[in-house]
PDB file of C-alpha atoms in Angstrom:
ATOM      1  CA  MET A   1     -32.641 -10.486  -1.275  1.00 47.00           C
ATOM      2  CA  ILE A   2     -31.202 -14.267  -1.550  1.00 47.00           C
ATOM      3  CA  LEU A   3     -33.785 -16.493   0.225  1.00 45.00           C
ATOM      4  CA  PRO A   4     -32.584 -19.620   1.632  1.00 60.00           C
ATOM      5  CA  SER A   5     -34.597 -21.818  -0.927  1.00 60.00           C
ATOM      6  CA  ASP A   6     -32.582 -19.767  -3.702  1.00 59.00           C
ATOM      7  CA  LEU A   7     -29.424 -20.524  -2.271  1.00 59.00           C
ATOM      8  CA  ILE A   8     -30.080 -24.077  -2.041  1.00 66.00           C
ATOM      9  CA  ASP A   9     -31.509 -24.226  -5.734  1.00 66.00           C
ATOM     10  CA  PHE A  10     -28.021 -22.446  -6.686  1.00 61.00           C
ATOM     11  CA  LEU A  11     -25.997 -24.940  -4.825  1.00 64.00           C
ATOM     12  CA  THR A  12     -27.903 -27.722  -6.187  1.00 69.00           C
ATOM     13  CA  ARG A  13     -27.285 -26.712  -9.702  1.00 69.00           C
ATOM     14  CA  GLY A  14     -23.726 -26.765  -9.353  1.00 66.00           C
ATOM     15  CA  GLY A  15     -23.740 -30.318  -7.783  1.00 74.00           C
ATOM     16  CA  PRO A  16     -21.402 -31.917  -5.160  1.00 82.00           C
ATOM     17  CA  THR A  17     -18.386 -29.864  -5.988  1.00 85.00           C
ATOM     18  CA  LEU A  18     -20.282 -26.439  -5.622  1.00 85.00           C
ATOM     19  CA  TRP A  19     -21.436 -27.671  -1.999  1.00 87.00           C
ATOM     20  CA  ILE A  20     -17.630 -28.292  -1.024  1.00 90.00           C
ATOM     21  CA  ILE A  21     -16.702 -24.950  -2.435  1.00 91.00           C
ATOM     22  CA  ALA A  22     -19.456 -23.323  -0.255  1.00 90.00           C
ATOM     23  CA  GLY A  23     -18.176 -25.298   2.979  1.00 92.00           C
ATOM     24  CA  LEU A  24     -14.653 -23.686   1.942  1.00 94.00           C
ATOM     25  CA  SER A  25     -15.998 -20.140   1.643  1.00 94.00           C
ATOM     26  CA  VAL A  26     -17.485 -20.628   5.421  1.00 94.00           C
ATOM     27  CA  LEU A  27     -14.130 -22.045   6.609  1.00 96.00           C
ATOM     28  CA  THR A  28     -12.174 -19.241   4.923  1.00 96.00           C
ATOM     29  CA  LEU A  29     -14.647 -16.367   6.446  1.00 96.00           C
ATOM     30  CA  ALA A  30     -14.101 -18.458   9.837  1.00 96.00           C
ATOM     31  CA  LEU A  31     -10.348 -18.508   9.447  1.00 96.00           C
ATOM     32  CA  VAL A  32     -10.114 -14.836   8.732  1.00 96.00           C
ATOM     33  CA  LEU A  33     -12.374 -13.575  11.510  1.00 97.00           C
ATOM     34  CA  TRP A  34     -10.296 -15.937  13.879  1.00 96.00           C
ATOM     35  CA  LYS A  35      -6.883 -14.644  12.544  1.00 96.00           C
ATOM     36  CA  LEU A  36      -7.979 -10.993  13.287  1.00 95.00           C
ATOM     37  CA  TRP A  37      -8.889 -11.829  16.863  1.00 95.00           C
ATOM     38  CA  ARG A  38      -5.605 -13.830  17.259  1.00 94.00           C
ATOM     39  CA  LEU A  39      -3.541 -11.137  15.886  1.00 95.00           C
ATOM     40  CA  ALA A  40      -5.247  -8.542  17.894  1.00 94.00           C
ATOM     41  CA  ARG A  41      -4.695 -10.370  21.167  1.00 92.00           C
ATOM     42  CA  LEU A  42      -0.926 -10.962  19.987  1.00 93.00           C
ATOM     43  CA  GLY A  43      -0.513  -7.099  19.732  1.00 90.00           C
ATOM     44  CA  ALA A  44       0.128  -6.944  15.927  1.00 89.00           C
ATOM     45  CA  TRP A  45      -1.253  -3.218  15.914  1.00 90.00           C
ATOM     46  CA  SER A  46       0.075  -2.337  19.461  1.00 86.00           C
ATOM     47  CA  GLY A  47       3.739  -1.549  20.467  1.00 86.00           C
ATOM     48  CA  ALA A  48       3.849   1.607  22.879  1.00 90.00           C
ATOM     49  CA  ALA A  49       4.709  -0.740  25.856  1.00 91.00           C
ATOM     50  CA  THR A  50       7.663  -2.140  23.996  1.00 93.00           C
ATOM     51  CA  ARG A  51       8.924   1.397  22.945  1.00 93.00           C
ATOM     52  CA  ALA A  52       8.612   2.619  26.239  1.00 94.00           C
ATOM     53  CA  ALA A  53      10.506  -0.425  27.732  1.00 94.00           C
ATOM     54  CA  LEU A  54      13.382  -0.209  25.152  1.00 94.00           C
ATOM     55  CA  ALA A  55      13.644   3.473  26.215  1.00 93.00           C
ATOM     56  CA  GLN A  56      13.869   2.655  29.739  1.00 93.00           C
ATOM     57  CA  TRP A  57      16.383   0.036  29.022  1.00 94.00           C
ATOM     58  CA  GLU A  58      18.657   2.079  26.763  1.00 91.00           C
ATOM     59  CA  THR A  59      18.686   4.840  29.795  1.00 91.00           C
ATOM     60  CA  GLY A  60      19.961   1.918  32.118  1.00 88.00           C
ATOM     61  CA  ASN A  61      16.806   1.603  33.780  1.00 91.00           C
ATOM     62  CA  SER A  62      16.405  -2.298  33.504  1.00 90.00           C
ATOM     63  CA  ASP A  63      14.056  -2.899  36.467  1.00 92.00           C
ATOM     64  CA  ALA A  64      11.475  -0.428  34.871  1.00 93.00           C
ATOM     65  CA  ALA A  65      11.841  -1.928  31.701  1.00 93.00           C
ATOM     66  CA  LEU A  66      11.148  -5.337  32.925  1.00 93.00           C
ATOM     67  CA  ALA A  67       8.103  -4.289  34.806  1.00 94.00           C
ATOM     68  CA  THR A  68       6.937  -2.359  31.774  1.00 94.00           C
ATOM     69  CA  VAL A  69       6.701  -5.399  29.598  1.00 94.00           C
ATOM     70  CA  ALA A  70       6.085  -8.084  32.286  1.00 91.00           C
ATOM     71  CA  GLY A  71       2.858 -10.123  31.738  1.00 88.00           C
ATOM     72  CA  ARG A  72       1.907  -8.685  28.479  1.00 90.00           C
ATOM     73  CA  ARG A  73       0.400 -10.713  25.539  1.00 89.00           C
ATOM     74  CA  SER A  74       2.074  -8.658  22.729  1.00 92.00           C
ATOM     75  CA  LEU A  75       4.575 -10.821  20.864  1.00 92.00           C
ATOM     76  CA  ARG A  76       6.905  -7.865  20.946  1.00 94.00           C
ATOM     77  CA  ALA A  77       6.682  -7.426  24.816  1.00 94.00           C
ATOM     78  CA  ARG A  78       7.235 -10.841  25.579  1.00 94.00           C
ATOM     79  CA  LEU A  79      10.163 -11.200  23.241  1.00 95.00           C
ATOM     80  CA  VAL A  80      11.631  -7.906  24.686  1.00 95.00           C
ATOM     81  CA  HIS A  81      10.995  -9.438  28.409  1.00 94.00           C
ATOM     82  CA  ALA A  82      12.584 -12.786  27.394  1.00 93.00           C
ATOM     83  CA  ALA A  83      15.489 -11.002  26.028  1.00 94.00           C
ATOM     84  CA  MET A  84      16.033  -8.583  28.703  1.00 94.00           C
ATOM     85  CA  SER A  85      15.757 -11.380  31.122  1.00 93.00           C
ATOM     86  CA  ALA A  86      18.440 -13.437  29.350  1.00 92.00           C
ATOM     87  CA  ARG A  87      20.600 -10.541  29.177  1.00 91.00           C
ATOM     88  CA  LEU A  88      20.496  -9.996  32.723  1.00 90.00           C
ATOM     89  CA  SER A  89      20.720 -13.546  33.656  1.00 87.00           C
ATOM     90  CA  GLN A  90      24.026 -14.420  35.629  1.00 84.00           C
ATOM     91  CA  THR A  91      24.012 -18.143  34.586  1.00 88.00           C
ATOM     92  CA  LEU A  92      23.959 -17.494  30.586  1.00 86.00           C
ATOM     93  CA  SER A  93      26.754 -16.182  28.364  1.00 89.00           C
ATOM     94  CA  GLU A  94      25.841 -13.615  25.774  1.00 87.00           C
ATOM     95  CA  ASP A  95      25.626 -16.139  23.286  1.00 91.00           C
ATOM     96  CA  GLN A  96      23.608 -18.341  25.407  1.00 93.00           C
ATOM     97  CA  ALA A  97      21.307 -15.505  25.710  1.00 92.00           C
ATOM     98  CA  ARG A  98      20.989 -14.821  22.329  1.00 93.00           C
ATOM     99  CA  GLU A  99      20.087 -18.229  21.398  1.00 94.00           C
ATOM    100  CA  GLU A 100      17.473 -18.372  24.113  1.00 93.00           C
ATOM    101  CA  THR A 101      16.048 -15.322  22.848  1.00 93.00           C
ATOM    102  CA  GLN A 102      16.014 -16.659  19.329  1.00 94.00           C
ATOM    103  CA  ARG A 103      14.293 -19.673  20.895  1.00 94.00           C
ATOM    104  CA  HIS A 104      11.443 -17.414  22.241  1.00 92.00           C
ATOM    105  CA  ALA A 105      11.249 -15.553  18.854  1.00 93.00           C
ATOM    106  CA  ARG A 106      10.823 -18.603  16.614  1.00 94.00           C
ATOM    107  CA  ALA A 107       7.964 -20.070  19.250  1.00 93.00           C
ATOM    108  CA  ASP A 108       6.053 -16.669  19.081  1.00 93.00           C
ATOM    109  CA  LEU A 109       6.388 -16.336  15.338  1.00 94.00           C
ATOM    110  CA  ALA A 110       5.201 -19.757  14.794  1.00 93.00           C
ATOM    111  CA  GLU A 111       2.023 -18.848  16.922  1.00 92.00           C
ATOM    112  CA  ALA A 112       1.421 -15.655  14.957  1.00 93.00           C
ATOM    113  CA  ARG A 113       1.596 -17.459  11.791  1.00 94.00           C
ATOM    114  CA  GLY A 114      -0.828 -20.183  12.823  1.00 92.00           C
ATOM    115  CA  GLY A 115      -3.656 -20.819  10.275  1.00 92.00           C
ATOM    116  CA  LEU A 116      -2.023 -19.111   7.349  1.00 95.00           C
ATOM    117  CA  ARG A 117      -1.050 -22.629   5.832  1.00 95.00           C
ATOM    118  CA  ALA A 118      -5.013 -23.441   5.975  1.00 95.00           C
ATOM    119  CA  LEU A 119      -5.655 -20.313   3.948  1.00 95.00           C
ATOM    120  CA  GLU A 120      -2.946 -20.932   1.594  1.00 96.00           C
ATOM    121  CA  LEU A 121      -4.475 -24.274   0.966  1.00 96.00           C
ATOM    122  CA  ILE A 122      -7.783 -22.900   0.565  1.00 96.00           C
ATOM    123  CA  SER A 123      -6.711 -20.294  -2.063  1.00 95.00           C
ATOM    124  CA  THR A 124      -4.961 -23.352  -3.913  1.00 95.00           C
ATOM    125  CA  ILE A 125      -7.474 -25.932  -4.049  1.00 95.00           C
ATOM    126  CA  ALA A 126     -10.627 -23.656  -4.349  1.00 94.00           C
ATOM    127  CA  PRO A 127     -10.254 -22.919  -8.099  1.00 94.00           C
ATOM    128  CA  LEU A 128      -9.002 -26.484  -8.878  1.00 94.00           C
ATOM    129  CA  LEU A 129     -12.431 -27.732  -7.174  1.00 92.00           C
ATOM    130  CA  GLY A 130     -14.159 -25.204  -9.295  1.00 90.00           C
ATOM    131  CA  LEU A 131     -12.535 -26.417 -12.596  1.00 90.00           C
ATOM    132  CA  LEU A 132     -13.086 -30.116 -11.665  1.00 90.00           C
ATOM    133  CA  GLY A 133     -16.851 -29.420 -11.121  1.00 85.00           C
ATOM    134  CA  THR A 134     -17.001 -27.745 -14.451  1.00 85.00           C
ATOM    135  CA  VAL A 135     -15.235 -30.558 -16.123  1.00 85.00           C
ATOM    136  CA  LEU A 136     -17.568 -32.941 -14.469  1.00 82.00           C
ATOM    137  CA  GLY A 137     -20.624 -30.757 -15.407  1.00 79.00           C
ATOM    138  CA  MET A 138     -19.353 -30.420 -19.113  1.00 80.00           C
ATOM    139  CA  ILE A 139     -19.009 -34.238 -19.320  1.00 79.00           C
ATOM    140  CA  GLY A 140     -22.400 -34.677 -18.238  1.00 74.00           C
ATOM    141  CA  ALA A 141     -23.987 -32.139 -20.656  1.00 71.00           C
ATOM    142  CA  PHE A 142     -22.233 -33.625 -23.429  1.00 72.00           C
ATOM    143  CA  GLN A 143     -23.498 -37.056 -22.242  1.00 74.00           C
ATOM    144  CA  ALA A 144     -26.795 -35.843 -22.346  1.00 69.00           C
ATOM    145  CA  LEU A 145     -26.353 -34.386 -25.784  1.00 69.00           C
ATOM    146  CA  GLN A 146     -24.973 -37.754 -27.168  1.00 70.00           C
ATOM    147  CA  GLU A 147     -27.846 -39.613 -25.915  1.00 70.00           C
ATOM    148  CA  ALA A 148     -30.409 -37.342 -27.333  1.00 65.00           C
ATOM    149  CA  GLY A 149     -28.876 -37.624 -30.783  1.00 64.00           C
ATOM    150  CA  SER A 150     -30.880 -35.505 -33.472  1.00 63.00           C
ATOM    151  CA  ARG A 151     -33.285 -34.614 -30.774  1.00 65.00           C
ATOM    152  CA  ALA A 152     -30.916 -32.580 -28.873  1.00 58.00           C
ATOM    153  CA  ASP A 153     -31.988 -29.135 -27.685  1.00 63.00           C
ATOM    154  CA  PRO A 154     -29.620 -26.678 -28.002  1.00 64.00           C
ATOM    155  CA  ALA A 155     -31.210 -24.596 -25.007  1.00 60.00           C
ATOM    156  CA  ALA A 156     -31.040 -27.337 -22.702  1.00 57.00           C
ATOM    157  CA  LEU A 157     -27.104 -27.735 -23.842  1.00 61.00           C
ATOM    158  CA  ALA A 158     -26.546 -24.438 -22.848  1.00 60.00           C
ATOM    159  CA  GLY A 159     -28.319 -24.475 -19.591  1.00 59.00           C
ATOM    160  CA  GLY A 160     -26.122 -27.413 -18.758  1.00 64.00           C
ATOM    161  CA  ILE A 161     -22.891 -25.805 -19.775  1.00 72.00           C
ATOM    162  CA  TRP A 162     -23.547 -22.453 -17.515  1.00 70.00           C
ATOM    163  CA  GLU A 163     -24.347 -24.758 -14.606  1.00 71.00           C
ATOM    164  CA  ALA A 164     -21.211 -26.426 -15.243  1.00 75.00           C
ATOM    165  CA  LEU A 165     -19.401 -23.076 -15.059  1.00 82.00           C
ATOM    166  CA  LEU A 166     -20.777 -21.982 -11.871  1.00 85.00           C
ATOM    167  CA  THR A 167     -18.246 -24.018  -9.954  1.00 87.00           C
ATOM    168  CA  THR A 168     -15.273 -22.195 -11.757  1.00 89.00           C
ATOM    169  CA  ALA A 169     -16.769 -18.922 -10.761  1.00 89.00           C
ATOM    170  CA  ALA A 170     -17.373 -20.093  -7.359  1.00 90.00           C
ATOM    171  CA  GLY A 171     -13.873 -21.592  -6.695  1.00 93.00           C
ATOM    172  CA  MET A 172     -12.328 -18.094  -8.034  1.00 94.00           C
ATOM    173  CA  ALA A 173     -14.727 -16.116  -5.580  1.00 93.00           C
ATOM    174  CA  VAL A 174     -13.543 -18.228  -2.546  1.00 95.00           C
ATOM    175  CA  ALA A 175      -9.582 -18.272  -3.678  1.00 95.00           C
ATOM    176  CA  ILE A 176      -9.174 -14.581  -4.397  1.00 96.00           C
ATOM    177  CA  PRO A 177     -10.456 -13.294  -0.898  1.00 95.00           C
ATOM    178  CA  ALA A 178      -8.399 -16.304   0.628  1.00 96.00           C
ATOM    179  CA  GLY A 179      -5.316 -15.187  -1.189  1.00 96.00           C
ATOM    180  CA  VAL A 180      -5.716 -11.436  -0.336  1.00 96.00           C
ATOM    181  CA  ALA A 181      -6.086 -12.310   3.322  1.00 96.00           C
ATOM    182  CA  LEU A 182      -3.245 -14.565   3.238  1.00 96.00           C
ATOM    183  CA  ALA A 183      -0.785 -11.942   1.734  1.00 97.00           C
ATOM    184  CA  TRP A 184      -2.244  -9.358   4.146  1.00 97.00           C
ATOM    185  CA  PHE A 185      -1.680 -11.676   7.283  1.00 97.00           C
ATOM    186  CA  GLU A 186       1.680 -12.542   5.892  1.00 96.00           C
ATOM    187  CA  SER A 187       2.733  -8.867   5.741  1.00 97.00           C
ATOM    188  CA  ILE A 188       1.641  -8.322   9.171  1.00 96.00           C
ATOM    189  CA  CYS A 189       3.489 -11.247  10.432  1.00 95.00           C
ATOM    190  CA  ASP A 190       6.689 -10.266   8.521  1.00 96.00           C
ATOM    191  CA  ARG A 191       6.514  -6.665  10.332  1.00 95.00           C
ATOM    192  CA  MET A 192       6.325  -8.211  13.402  1.00 94.00           C
ATOM    193  CA  GLN A 193       9.224 -10.226  12.952  1.00 94.00           C
ATOM    194  CA  GLY A 194      11.246  -7.202  11.615  1.00 94.00           C
ATOM    195  CA  ASP A 195      10.073  -5.284  14.835  1.00 93.00           C
ATOM    196  CA  MET A 196      11.018  -8.346  17.093  1.00 94.00           C
ATOM    197  CA  GLU A 197      14.372  -8.530  15.476  1.00 94.00           C
ATOM    198  CA  ASP A 198      15.029  -4.791  16.011  1.00 94.00           C
ATOM    199  CA  ALA A 199      14.078  -4.921  19.540  1.00 93.00           C
ATOM    200  CA  ALA A 200      16.114  -7.979  20.359  1.00 93.00           C
ATOM    201  CA  THR A 201      19.184  -6.063  18.671  1.00 93.00           C
ATOM    202  CA  ARG A 202      18.778  -2.934  20.860  1.00 93.00           C
ATOM    203  CA  VAL A 203      18.443  -5.284  23.889  1.00 93.00           C
ATOM    204  CA  PHE A 204      21.683  -6.683  23.516  1.00 91.00           C
ATOM    205  CA  THR A 205      23.710  -3.804  21.844  1.00 89.00           C
ATOM    206  CA  ARG A 206      22.364  -0.940  24.117  1.00 82.00           C
ATOM    207  CA  GLY A 207      21.189  -0.743  27.826  1.00 68.00           C
ATOM    208  CA  PRO A 208      22.999  -1.464  30.996  1.00 70.00           C
ATOM    209  CA  ARG A 209      26.353  -2.602  30.901  1.00 62.00           C
ATOM    210  CA  LEU A 210      26.858  -6.101  32.620  1.00 58.00           C
TER     211      LEU A 210
END
């Protein structure tokens, strides 16, 4: 079991850079948890209502289809509702209705991708910070070796080197999970985008004749 005093001692050995990396690790965990909650609210893993609405739309029951997706938070349902409303609008041509649907889709996808840039930045800079900390630590270790001269203790030098390498290991330990989470979230957003494009196409190519 790691005690708080042991953790503080570990961070102190790595210097200021290790403290920064520790802060990035906390931020990464917070971003991942927030993103999971956010995607769940946006219906990343749901779609039953959207499929039901599309089935109703394709049988010509536009009122029931609109009612099925009305007021839902799911991005798929919101887009389908916007596409159906634009398609049924008496004031919009078909081209205008498609443009309005695309506008909604872009806004919804931007909302779904929120926070991904931060994860990308963390996965990029964490190993670089770790390398910086290692270089600074090595510089300090060799400066101490130079000052000691012939009285240098190899054990002390080795201790300084492994302490310097802590930041590289810590940086990679933060960057790898951040990169994995980023790739997973991007795949979810890409799948949602594909579903939304398919749903919009079905709204405009099938359903009631206007």
